[in-house]
mmCIF file with all atom_site columns, C-alpha atoms in Angstrom:
data_model
loop_
_atom_site.group_PDB
_atom_site.id
_atom_site.type_symbol
_atom_site.label_atom_id
_atom_site.label_alt_id
_atom_site.label_comp_id
_atom_site.label_asym_id
_atom_site.label_entity_id
_atom_site.label_seq_id
_atom_site.pdbx_PDB_ins_code
_atom_site.Cartn_x
_atom_site.Cartn_y
_atom_site.Cartn_z
_atom_site.occupancy
_atom_site.B_iso_or_equiv
_atom_site.pdbx_formal_charge
_atom_site.auth_seq_id
_atom_site.auth_comp_id
_atom_site.auth_asym_id
_atom_site.auth_atom_id
_atom_site.pdbx_PDB_model_num
ATOM 1   C CA . MET X 1 1   ? -13.212 14.070  15.166  1.00 0.00 ? 1   MET X CA 1
ATOM 2   C CA . ILE X 1 2   ? -10.994 11.610  13.229  1.00 0.00 ? 2   ILE X CA 1
ATOM 3   C CA . LYS X 1 3   ? -9.978  9.978   16.494  1.00 0.00 ? 3   LYS X CA 1
ATOM 4   C CA . GLU X 1 4   ? -13.569 9.451   17.583  1.00 0.00 ? 4   GLU X CA 1
ATOM 5   C CA . PHE X 1 5   ? -14.543 8.145   14.148  1.00 0.00 ? 5   PHE X CA 1
ATOM 6   C CA . ILE X 1 6   ? -11.700 5.577   14.154  1.00 0.00 ? 6   ILE X CA 1
ATOM 7   C CA . GLN X 1 7   ? -12.552 4.484   17.700  1.00 0.00 ? 7   GLN X CA 1
ATOM 8   C CA . LYS X 1 8   ? -16.185 3.917   16.698  1.00 0.00 ? 8   LYS X CA 1
ATOM 9   C CA . LEU X 1 9   ? -15.097 1.864   13.752  1.00 0.00 ? 9   LEU X CA 1
ATOM 10  C CA . LEU X 1 10  ? -12.815 -0.220  16.018  1.00 0.00 ? 10  LEU X CA 1
ATOM 11  C CA . LYS X 1 11  ? -15.629 -0.836  18.522  1.00 0.00 ? 11  LYS X CA 1
ATOM 12  C CA . ALA X 1 12  ? -18.033 -1.777  15.702  1.00 0.00 ? 12  ALA X CA 1
ATOM 13  C CA . GLU X 1 13  ? -15.401 -4.145  14.244  1.00 0.00 ? 13  GLU X CA 1
ATOM 14  C CA . LEU X 1 14  ? -14.968 -5.879  17.653  1.00 0.00 ? 14  LEU X CA 1
ATOM 15  C CA . THR X 1 15  ? -18.754 -6.202  18.032  1.00 0.00 ? 15  THR X CA 1
ATOM 16  C CA . GLU X 1 16  ? -18.878 -7.866  14.588  1.00 0.00 ? 16  GLU X CA 1
ATOM 17  C CA . PHE X 1 17  ? -15.988 -10.120 15.551  1.00 0.00 ? 17  PHE X CA 1
ATOM 18  C CA . LEU X 1 18  ? -17.591 -11.226 18.822  1.00 0.00 ? 18  LEU X CA 1
ATOM 19  C CA . ASN X 1 19  ? -21.004 -11.472 17.161  1.00 0.00 ? 19  ASN X CA 1
ATOM 20  C CA . TYR X 1 20  ? -22.863 -9.710  20.039  1.00 0.00 ? 20  TYR X CA 1
ATOM 21  C CA . GLU X 1 21  ? -23.394 -6.175  21.332  1.00 0.00 ? 21  GLU X CA 1
ATOM 22  C CA . LYS X 1 22  ? -21.841 -4.875  24.573  1.00 0.00 ? 22  LYS X CA 1
ATOM 23  C CA . TYR X 1 23  ? -23.872 -6.007  27.601  1.00 0.00 ? 23  TYR X CA 1
ATOM 24  C CA . ASP X 1 24  ? -25.876 -8.449  25.417  1.00 0.00 ? 24  ASP X CA 1
ATOM 25  C CA . PRO X 1 25  ? -26.818 -11.633 27.321  1.00 0.00 ? 25  PRO X CA 1
ATOM 26  C CA . LYS X 1 26  ? -25.803 -13.631 24.170  1.00 0.00 ? 26  LYS X CA 1
ATOM 27  C CA . GLY X 1 27  ? -22.199 -13.088 25.103  1.00 0.00 ? 27  GLY X CA 1
ATOM 28  C CA . LYS X 1 28  ? -22.481 -14.484 28.640  1.00 0.00 ? 28  LYS X CA 1
ATOM 29  C CA . ASN X 1 29  ? -20.989 -17.931 27.893  1.00 0.00 ? 29  ASN X CA 1
ATOM 30  C CA . SER X 1 30  ? -19.665 -17.312 24.434  1.00 0.00 ? 30  SER X CA 1
ATOM 31  C CA . GLY X 1 31  ? -16.066 -18.233 25.284  1.00 0.00 ? 31  GLY X CA 1
ATOM 32  C CA . ASN X 1 32  ? -14.786 -14.765 24.454  1.00 0.00 ? 32  ASN X CA 1
ATOM 33  C CA . SER X 1 33  ? -15.575 -11.263 25.607  1.00 0.00 ? 33  SER X CA 1
ATOM 34  C CA . ARG X 1 34  ? -14.422 -7.657  25.542  1.00 0.00 ? 34  ARG X CA 1
ATOM 35  C CA . ASN X 1 35  ? -11.288 -6.964  27.563  1.00 0.00 ? 35  ASN X CA 1
ATOM 36  C CA . GLY X 1 36  ? -10.893 -3.223  27.637  1.00 0.00 ? 36  GLY X CA 1
ATOM 37  C CA . TYR X 1 37  ? -8.469  -1.528  25.271  1.00 0.00 ? 37  TYR X CA 1
ATOM 38  C CA . TYR X 1 38  ? -4.902  -0.437  24.779  1.00 0.00 ? 38  TYR X CA 1
ATOM 39  C CA . THR X 1 39  ? -3.738  3.002   23.595  1.00 0.00 ? 39  THR X CA 1
ATOM 40  C CA . ARG X 1 40  ? -1.417  3.865   20.779  1.00 0.00 ? 40  ARG X CA 1
ATOM 41  C CA . SER X 1 41  ? -0.432  6.918   18.790  1.00 0.00 ? 41  SER X CA 1
ATOM 42  C CA . PHE X 1 42  ? -1.079  6.762   15.056  1.00 0.00 ? 42  PHE X CA 1
ATOM 43  C CA . LYS X 1 43  ? 0.064   9.099   12.299  1.00 0.00 ? 43  LYS X CA 1
ATOM 44  C CA . THR X 1 44  ? -2.404  9.806   9.451   1.00 0.00 ? 44  THR X CA 1
ATOM 45  C CA . LYS X 1 45  ? -2.386  12.257  6.670   1.00 0.00 ? 45  LYS X CA 1
ATOM 46  C CA . TYR X 1 46  ? -4.820  14.304  8.791   1.00 0.00 ? 46  TYR X CA 1
ATOM 47  C CA . GLY X 1 47  ? -2.359  14.574  11.670  1.00 0.00 ? 47  GLY X CA 1
ATOM 48  C CA . ASN X 1 48  ? -1.045  12.600  14.658  1.00 0.00 ? 48  ASN X CA 1
ATOM 49  C CA . ILE X 1 49  ? -3.703  10.837  16.732  1.00 0.00 ? 49  ILE X CA 1
ATOM 50  C CA . GLN X 1 50  ? -2.589  10.486  20.382  1.00 0.00 ? 50  GLN X CA 1
ATOM 51  C CA . ASP X 1 51  ? -4.090  7.921   22.832  1.00 0.00 ? 51  ASP X CA 1
ATOM 52  C CA . LEU X 1 52  ? -6.177  6.048   20.255  1.00 0.00 ? 52  LEU X CA 1
ATOM 53  C CA . LYS X 1 53  ? -8.125  3.422   22.204  1.00 0.00 ? 53  LYS X CA 1
ATOM 54  C CA . VAL X 1 54  ? -7.879  0.043   20.441  1.00 0.00 ? 54  VAL X CA 1
ATOM 55  C CA . PRO X 1 55  ? -10.354 -2.520  21.843  1.00 0.00 ? 55  PRO X CA 1
ATOM 56  C CA . ARG X 1 56  ? -9.217  -6.054  22.578  1.00 0.00 ? 56  ARG X CA 1
ATOM 57  C CA . ASP X 1 57  ? -10.887 -9.355  23.375  1.00 0.00 ? 57  ASP X CA 1
ATOM 58  C CA . ARG X 1 58  ? -10.202 -11.682 26.271  1.00 0.00 ? 58  ARG X CA 1
ATOM 59  C CA . ASN X 1 59  ? -8.730  -14.470 24.075  1.00 0.00 ? 59  ASN X CA 1
ATOM 60  C CA . GLY X 1 60  ? -6.463  -12.044 22.125  1.00 0.00 ? 60  GLY X CA 1
ATOM 61  C CA . GLU X 1 61  ? -7.840  -13.128 18.772  1.00 0.00 ? 61  GLU X CA 1
ATOM 62  C CA . PHE X 1 62  ? -9.254  -9.779  17.573  1.00 0.00 ? 62  PHE X CA 1
ATOM 63  C CA . LYS X 1 63  ? -7.178  -8.069  14.866  1.00 0.00 ? 63  LYS X CA 1
ATOM 64  C CA . THR X 1 64  ? -8.467  -4.858  13.284  1.00 0.00 ? 64  THR X CA 1
ATOM 65  C CA . VAL X 1 65  ? -8.417  -4.438  9.544   1.00 0.00 ? 65  VAL X CA 1
ATOM 66  C CA . LEU X 1 66  ? -7.685  -0.731  9.851   1.00 0.00 ? 66  LEU X CA 1
ATOM 67  C CA . PHE X 1 67  ? -3.997  -1.239  10.617  1.00 0.00 ? 67  PHE X CA 1
ATOM 68  C CA . GLU X 1 68  ? -1.467  -3.972  11.249  1.00 0.00 ? 68  GLU X CA 1
ATOM 69  C CA . PRO X 1 69  ? -0.275  -4.891  14.764  1.00 0.00 ? 69  PRO X CA 1
ATOM 70  C CA . TYR X 1 70  ? 2.418   -2.403  15.891  1.00 0.00 ? 70  TYR X CA 1
ATOM 71  C CA . GLN X 1 71  ? 1.752   -0.152  12.904  1.00 0.00 ? 71  GLN X CA 1
ATOM 72  C CA . ARG X 1 72  ? 2.240   3.452   13.954  1.00 0.00 ? 72  ARG X CA 1
ATOM 73  C CA . CYS X 1 73  ? 1.694   5.246   10.691  1.00 0.00 ? 73  CYS X CA 1
ATOM 74  C CA . ASP X 1 74  ? -0.843  5.061   7.924   1.00 0.00 ? 74  ASP X CA 1
ATOM 75  C CA . ASN X 1 75  ? 0.599   3.956   4.518   1.00 0.00 ? 75  ASN X CA 1
ATOM 76  C CA . TRP X 1 76  ? 0.121   7.463   3.010   1.00 0.00 ? 76  TRP X CA 1
ATOM 77  C CA . LEU X 1 77  ? 3.620   8.454   4.153   1.00 0.00 ? 77  LEU X CA 1
ATOM 78  C CA . GLU X 1 78  ? 5.294   5.513   2.564   1.00 0.00 ? 78  GLU X CA 1
ATOM 79  C CA . LYS X 1 79  ? 3.294   6.054   -0.663  1.00 0.00 ? 79  LYS X CA 1
ATOM 80  C CA . MET X 1 80  ? 4.359   9.692   -0.692  1.00 0.00 ? 80  MET X CA 1
ATOM 81  C CA . ILE X 1 81  ? 8.018   8.761   -0.185  1.00 0.00 ? 81  ILE X CA 1
ATOM 82  C CA . ILE X 1 82  ? 7.770   6.318   -3.134  1.00 0.00 ? 82  ILE X CA 1
ATOM 83  C CA . ASN X 1 83  ? 6.117   8.966   -5.278  1.00 0.00 ? 83  ASN X CA 1
ATOM 84  C CA . MET X 1 84  ? 8.821   11.531  -4.526  1.00 0.00 ? 84  MET X CA 1
ATOM 85  C CA . TYR X 1 85  ? 11.523  8.951   -5.267  1.00 0.00 ? 85  TYR X CA 1
ATOM 86  C CA . ALA X 1 86  ? 9.829   8.141   -8.577  1.00 0.00 ? 86  ALA X CA 1
ATOM 87  C CA . LYS X 1 87  ? 9.833   11.853  -9.445  1.00 0.00 ? 87  LYS X CA 1
ATOM 88  C CA . GLY X 1 88  ? 13.612  11.912  -9.054  1.00 0.00 ? 88  GLY X CA 1
ATOM 89  C CA . LEU X 1 89  ? 14.152  13.410  -5.589  1.00 0.00 ? 89  LEU X CA 1
ATOM 90  C CA . SER X 1 90  ? 17.208  12.147  -3.731  1.00 0.00 ? 90  SER X CA 1
ATOM 91  C CA . THR X 1 91  ? 16.714  10.131  -0.538  1.00 0.00 ? 91  THR X CA 1
ATOM 92  C CA . ARG X 1 92  ? 18.278  12.994  1.462   1.00 0.00 ? 92  ARG X CA 1
ATOM 93  C CA . ASP X 1 93  ? 15.901  15.551  -0.126  1.00 0.00 ? 93  ASP X CA 1
ATOM 94  C CA . ILE X 1 94  ? 12.905  13.292  0.611   1.00 0.00 ? 94  ILE X CA 1
ATOM 95  C CA . ALA X 1 95  ? 13.973  12.922  4.265   1.00 0.00 ? 95  ALA X CA 1
ATOM 96  C CA . GLU X 1 96  ? 14.349  16.697  4.674   1.00 0.00 ? 96  GLU X CA 1
ATOM 97  C CA . THR X 1 97  ? 10.985  17.406  2.984   1.00 0.00 ? 97  THR X CA 1
ATOM 98  C CA . ILE X 1 98  ? 9.127   14.971  5.265   1.00 0.00 ? 98  ILE X CA 1
ATOM 99  C CA . GLU X 1 99  ? 10.730  16.404  8.355   1.00 0.00 ? 99  GLU X CA 1
ATOM 100 C CA . LYS X 1 100 ? 9.819   19.980  7.311   1.00 0.00 ? 100 LYS X CA 1
ATOM 101 C CA . MET X 1 101 ? 6.174   19.072  6.343   1.00 0.00 ? 101 MET X CA 1
ATOM 102 C CA . TYR X 1 102 ? 5.239   16.590  9.096   1.00 0.00 ? 102 TYR X CA 1
ATOM 103 C CA . GLY X 1 103 ? 7.866   16.726  11.782  1.00 0.00 ? 103 GLY X CA 1
ATOM 104 C CA . THR X 1 104 ? 8.589   13.028  11.246  1.00 0.00 ? 104 THR X CA 1
ATOM 105 C CA . LYS X 1 105 ? 12.270  12.213  11.021  1.00 0.00 ? 105 LYS X CA 1
ATOM 106 C CA . TYR X 1 106 ? 13.249  9.755   8.315   1.00 0.00 ? 106 TYR X CA 1
ATOM 107 C CA . SER X 1 107 ? 16.958  9.229   7.702   1.00 0.00 ? 107 SER X CA 1
ATOM 108 C CA . ALA X 1 108 ? 18.141  9.053   4.046   1.00 0.00 ? 108 ALA X CA 1
ATOM 109 C CA . SER X 1 109 ? 18.973  5.335   4.689   1.00 0.00 ? 109 SER X CA 1
ATOM 110 C CA . SER X 1 110 ? 15.356  4.728   5.883   1.00 0.00 ? 110 SER X CA 1
ATOM 111 C CA . VAL X 1 111 ? 14.016  6.310   2.737   1.00 0.00 ? 111 VAL X CA 1
ATOM 112 C CA . SER X 1 112 ? 16.447  4.218   0.707   1.00 0.00 ? 112 SER X CA 1
ATOM 113 C CA . ASN X 1 113 ? 15.346  0.998   2.488   1.00 0.00 ? 113 ASN X CA 1
ATOM 114 C CA . LEU X 1 114 ? 11.718  1.823   1.885   1.00 0.00 ? 114 LEU X CA 1
ATOM 115 C CA . THR X 1 115 ? 12.261  2.393   -1.859  1.00 0.00 ? 115 THR X CA 1
ATOM 116 C CA . ASP X 1 116 ? 14.380  -0.764  -2.083  1.00 0.00 ? 116 ASP X CA 1
ATOM 117 C CA . VAL X 1 117 ? 11.437  -2.737  -0.661  1.00 0.00 ? 117 VAL X CA 1
ATOM 118 C CA . ALA X 1 118 ? 9.058   -1.114  -3.130  1.00 0.00 ? 118 ALA X CA 1
ATOM 119 C CA . LEU X 1 119 ? 11.377  -1.899  -6.067  1.00 0.00 ? 119 LEU X CA 1
ATOM 120 C CA . GLU X 1 120 ? 11.818  -5.517  -4.842  1.00 0.00 ? 120 GLU X CA 1
ATOM 121 C CA . GLU X 1 121 ? 8.024   -5.927  -4.731  1.00 0.00 ? 121 GLU X CA 1
ATOM 122 C CA . LEU X 1 122 ? 7.744   -4.460  -8.217  1.00 0.00 ? 122 LEU X CA 1
ATOM 123 C CA . ASN X 1 123 ? 10.343  -6.874  -9.535  1.00 0.00 ? 123 ASN X CA 1
ATOM 124 C CA . LYS X 1 124 ? 8.421   -9.797  -7.978  1.00 0.00 ? 124 LYS X CA 1
ATOM 125 C CA . TRP X 1 125 ? 5.302   -8.585  -9.763  1.00 0.00 ? 125 TRP X CA 1
ATOM 126 C CA . HIS X 1 126 ? 7.101   -8.318  -13.102 1.00 0.00 ? 126 HIS X CA 1
ATOM 127 C CA . GLN X 1 127 ? 8.382   -11.934 -12.717 1.00 0.00 ? 127 GLN X CA 1
ATOM 128 C CA . ARG X 1 128 ? 5.176   -13.525 -11.421 1.00 0.00 ? 128 ARG X CA 1
ATOM 129 C CA . LYS X 1 129 ? 3.527   -16.520 -13.122 1.00 0.00 ? 129 LYS X CA 1
ATOM 130 C CA . PHE X 1 130 ? 0.245   -15.872 -14.829 1.00 0.00 ? 130 PHE X CA 1
ATOM 131 C CA . LYS X 1 131 ? -2.828  -17.563 -13.351 1.00 0.00 ? 131 LYS X CA 1
ATOM 132 C CA . ARG X 1 132 ? -4.876  -17.738 -16.520 1.00 0.00 ? 132 ARG X CA 1
ATOM 133 C CA . ARG X 1 133 ? -4.539  -18.492 -20.203 1.00 0.00 ? 133 ARG X CA 1
ATOM 134 C CA . TYR X 1 134 ? -5.086  -15.435 -22.364 1.00 0.00 ? 134 TYR X CA 1
ATOM 135 C CA . ASN X 1 135 ? -6.719  -15.603 -25.776 1.00 0.00 ? 135 ASN X CA 1
ATOM 136 C CA . VAL X 1 136 ? -5.896  -12.019 -26.683 1.00 0.00 ? 136 VAL X CA 1
ATOM 137 C CA . LEU X 1 137 ? -2.897  -9.879  -25.814 1.00 0.00 ? 137 LEU X CA 1
ATOM 138 C CA . TYR X 1 138 ? -2.553  -6.281  -26.744 1.00 0.00 ? 138 TYR X CA 1
ATOM 139 C CA . THR X 1 139 ? -0.233  -3.486  -25.853 1.00 0.00 ? 139 THR X CA 1
ATOM 140 C CA . ASP X 1 140 ? -0.655  0.265   -25.646 1.00 0.00 ? 140 ASP X CA 1
ATOM 141 C CA . GLY X 1 141 ? 1.815   2.966   -24.996 1.00 0.00 ? 141 GLY X CA 1
ATOM 142 C CA . MET X 1 142 ? 2.194   6.656   -24.427 1.00 0.00 ? 142 MET X CA 1
ATOM 143 C CA . SER X 1 143 ? 4.986   9.138   -24.399 1.00 0.00 ? 143 SER X CA 1
ATOM 144 C CA . VAL X 1 144 ? 5.615   10.880  -21.096 1.00 0.00 ? 144 VAL X CA 1
ATOM 145 C CA . LYS X 1 145 ? 8.291   13.177  -19.775 1.00 0.00 ? 145 LYS X CA 1
ATOM 146 C CA . LEU X 1 146 ? 10.466  11.406  -17.230 1.00 0.00 ? 146 LEU X CA 1
ATOM 147 C CA . ARG X 1 147 ? 13.233  12.885  -15.117 1.00 0.00 ? 147 ARG X CA 1
ATOM 148 C CA . ARG X 1 148 ? 16.401  10.903  -14.713 1.00 0.00 ? 148 ARG X CA 1
ATOM 149 C CA . GLU X 1 149 ? 19.674  12.865  -14.975 1.00 0.00 ? 149 GLU X CA 1
ATOM 150 C CA . TYR X 1 150 ? 17.626  15.160  -17.210 1.00 0.00 ? 150 TYR X CA 1
ATOM 151 C CA . VAL X 1 151 ? 14.011  15.363  -18.444 1.00 0.00 ? 151 VAL X CA 1
ATOM 152 C CA . ASP X 1 152 ? 13.325  13.408  -21.639 1.00 0.00 ? 152 ASP X CA 1
ATOM 153 C CA . ASN X 1 153 ? 10.383  11.885  -23.492 1.00 0.00 ? 153 ASN X CA 1
ATOM 154 C CA . GLU X 1 154 ? 10.159  8.137   -22.885 1.00 0.00 ? 154 GLU X CA 1
ATOM 155 C CA . SER X 1 155 ? 7.517   5.550   -23.885 1.00 0.00 ? 155 SER X CA 1
ATOM 156 C CA . VAL X 1 156 ? 5.555   3.725   -21.246 1.00 0.00 ? 156 VAL X CA 1
ATOM 157 C CA . TYR X 1 157 ? 3.956   0.473   -22.478 1.00 0.00 ? 157 TYR X CA 1
ATOM 158 C CA . VAL X 1 158 ? 1.239   -1.650  -20.864 1.00 0.00 ? 158 VAL X CA 1
ATOM 159 C CA . ILE X 1 159 ? 0.532   -5.283  -21.906 1.00 0.00 ? 159 ILE X CA 1
ATOM 160 C CA . ILE X 1 160 ? -2.979  -6.460  -21.286 1.00 0.00 ? 160 ILE X CA 1
ATOM 161 C CA . GLY X 1 161 ? -4.333  -9.973  -21.544 1.00 0.00 ? 161 GLY X CA 1
ATOM 162 C CA . ILE X 1 162 ? -7.955  -11.039 -22.122 1.00 0.00 ? 162 ILE X CA 1
ATOM 163 C CA . ASP X 1 163 ? -9.022  -14.569 -21.118 1.00 0.00 ? 163 ASP X CA 1
ATOM 164 C CA . GLU X 1 164 ? -11.813 -16.683 -22.632 1.00 0.00 ? 164 GLU X CA 1
ATOM 165 C CA . GLU X 1 165 ? -14.372 -15.176 -20.203 1.00 0.00 ? 165 GLU X CA 1
ATOM 166 C CA . GLY X 1 166 ? -13.503 -11.620 -21.251 1.00 0.00 ? 166 GLY X CA 1
ATOM 167 C CA . TYR X 1 167 ? -11.597 -10.827 -18.042 1.00 0.00 ? 167 TYR X CA 1
ATOM 168 C CA . ARG X 1 168 ? -8.881  -8.245  -18.588 1.00 0.00 ? 168 ARG X CA 1
ATOM 169 C CA . GLU X 1 169 ? -5.641  -8.160  -16.614 1.00 0.00 ? 169 GLU X CA 1
ATOM 170 C CA . ILE X 1 170 ? -2.556  -6.019  -16.792 1.00 0.00 ? 170 ILE X CA 1
ATOM 171 C CA . LEU X 1 171 ? 0.202   -8.524  -17.439 1.00 0.00 ? 171 LEU X CA 1
ATOM 172 C CA . ASP X 1 172 ? 3.111   -6.161  -17.440 1.00 0.00 ? 172 ASP X CA 1
ATOM 173 C CA . PHE X 1 173 ? 4.277   -2.635  -18.076 1.00 0.00 ? 173 PHE X CA 1
ATOM 174 C CA . TYR X 1 174 ? 7.612   -1.156  -18.834 1.00 0.00 ? 174 TYR X CA 1
ATOM 175 C CA . ILE X 1 175 ? 9.395   2.108   -19.684 1.00 0.00 ? 175 ILE X CA 1
ATOM 176 C CA . ASP X 1 176 ? 11.330  2.190   -22.898 1.00 0.00 ? 176 ASP X CA 1
ATOM 177 C CA . PRO X 1 177 ? 13.558  5.221   -23.368 1.00 0.00 ? 177 PRO X CA 1
ATOM 178 C CA . HIS X 1 178 ? 14.395  4.226   -26.936 1.00 0.00 ? 178 HIS X CA 1
ATOM 179 C CA . ASP X 1 179 ? 10.774  3.518   -28.062 1.00 0.00 ? 179 ASP X CA 1
ATOM 180 C CA . ALA X 1 180 ? 11.790  -0.032  -29.197 1.00 0.00 ? 180 ALA X CA 1
ATOM 181 C CA . LEU X 1 181 ? 8.627   -1.978  -28.530 1.00 0.00 ? 181 LEU X CA 1
ATOM 182 C CA . HIS X 1 182 ? 9.565   -4.886  -30.760 1.00 0.00 ? 182 HIS X CA 1
ATOM 183 C CA . HIS X 1 183 ? 12.726  -5.668  -28.701 1.00 0.00 ? 183 HIS X CA 1
ATOM 184 C CA . HIS X 1 184 ? 10.740  -5.978  -25.517 1.00 0.00 ? 184 HIS X CA 1
ATOM 185 C CA . LEU X 1 185 ? 7.991   -8.050  -27.063 1.00 0.00 ? 185 LEU X CA 1
ATOM 186 C CA . ASN X 1 186 ? 10.557  -10.430 -28.446 1.00 0.00 ? 186 ASN X CA 1
ATOM 187 C CA . GLU X 1 187 ? 11.981  -10.942 -24.894 1.00 0.00 ? 187 GLU X CA 1
ATOM 188 C CA . TYR X 1 188 ? 8.491   -11.080 -23.375 1.00 0.00 ? 188 TYR X CA 1
ATOM 189 C CA . PHE X 1 189 ? 7.130   -13.828 -25.645 1.00 0.00 ? 189 PHE X CA 1
ATOM 190 C CA . ALA X 1 190 ? 10.360  -15.824 -26.229 1.00 0.00 ? 190 ALA X CA 1
#
């Protein structure tokens, strides 16, 4: 059922891209046309889809928004790996859990590489330049139990900016094990 649904979405997407229905005379001299399909397997959280028919166009310009070229797995698995890592599981434990649950082999080094990429993206986000000027800044925090070597209460703070049009944006967040908000704010606004 999932496979058929995805294939219908792909066909509809190609029709929208070409701007005419299959067998429509409008497409006769349009400069581009349908060109069959290629098959691929694709892992989703609902199971592995074998022989998924992905349509293509004659000019090779069609790109689906459902997945990237050569992508074989939905992002749910990567998100799950990052969540398990954030909860304190070792890369080896994560790899073993995924293999037991889904039959997909991930080495501990693959898990480590994936979490490194996620951490790198997070660091880029923390260091980004702001696109607006903010008239109001406020921060809020809450205490949560986090597991590192042991479970302990730590404060999680979020800094939000409001621009002159009332648009709110999360500017930053951070985890403070010592509940020392003033130290971070001094660094942040220095």
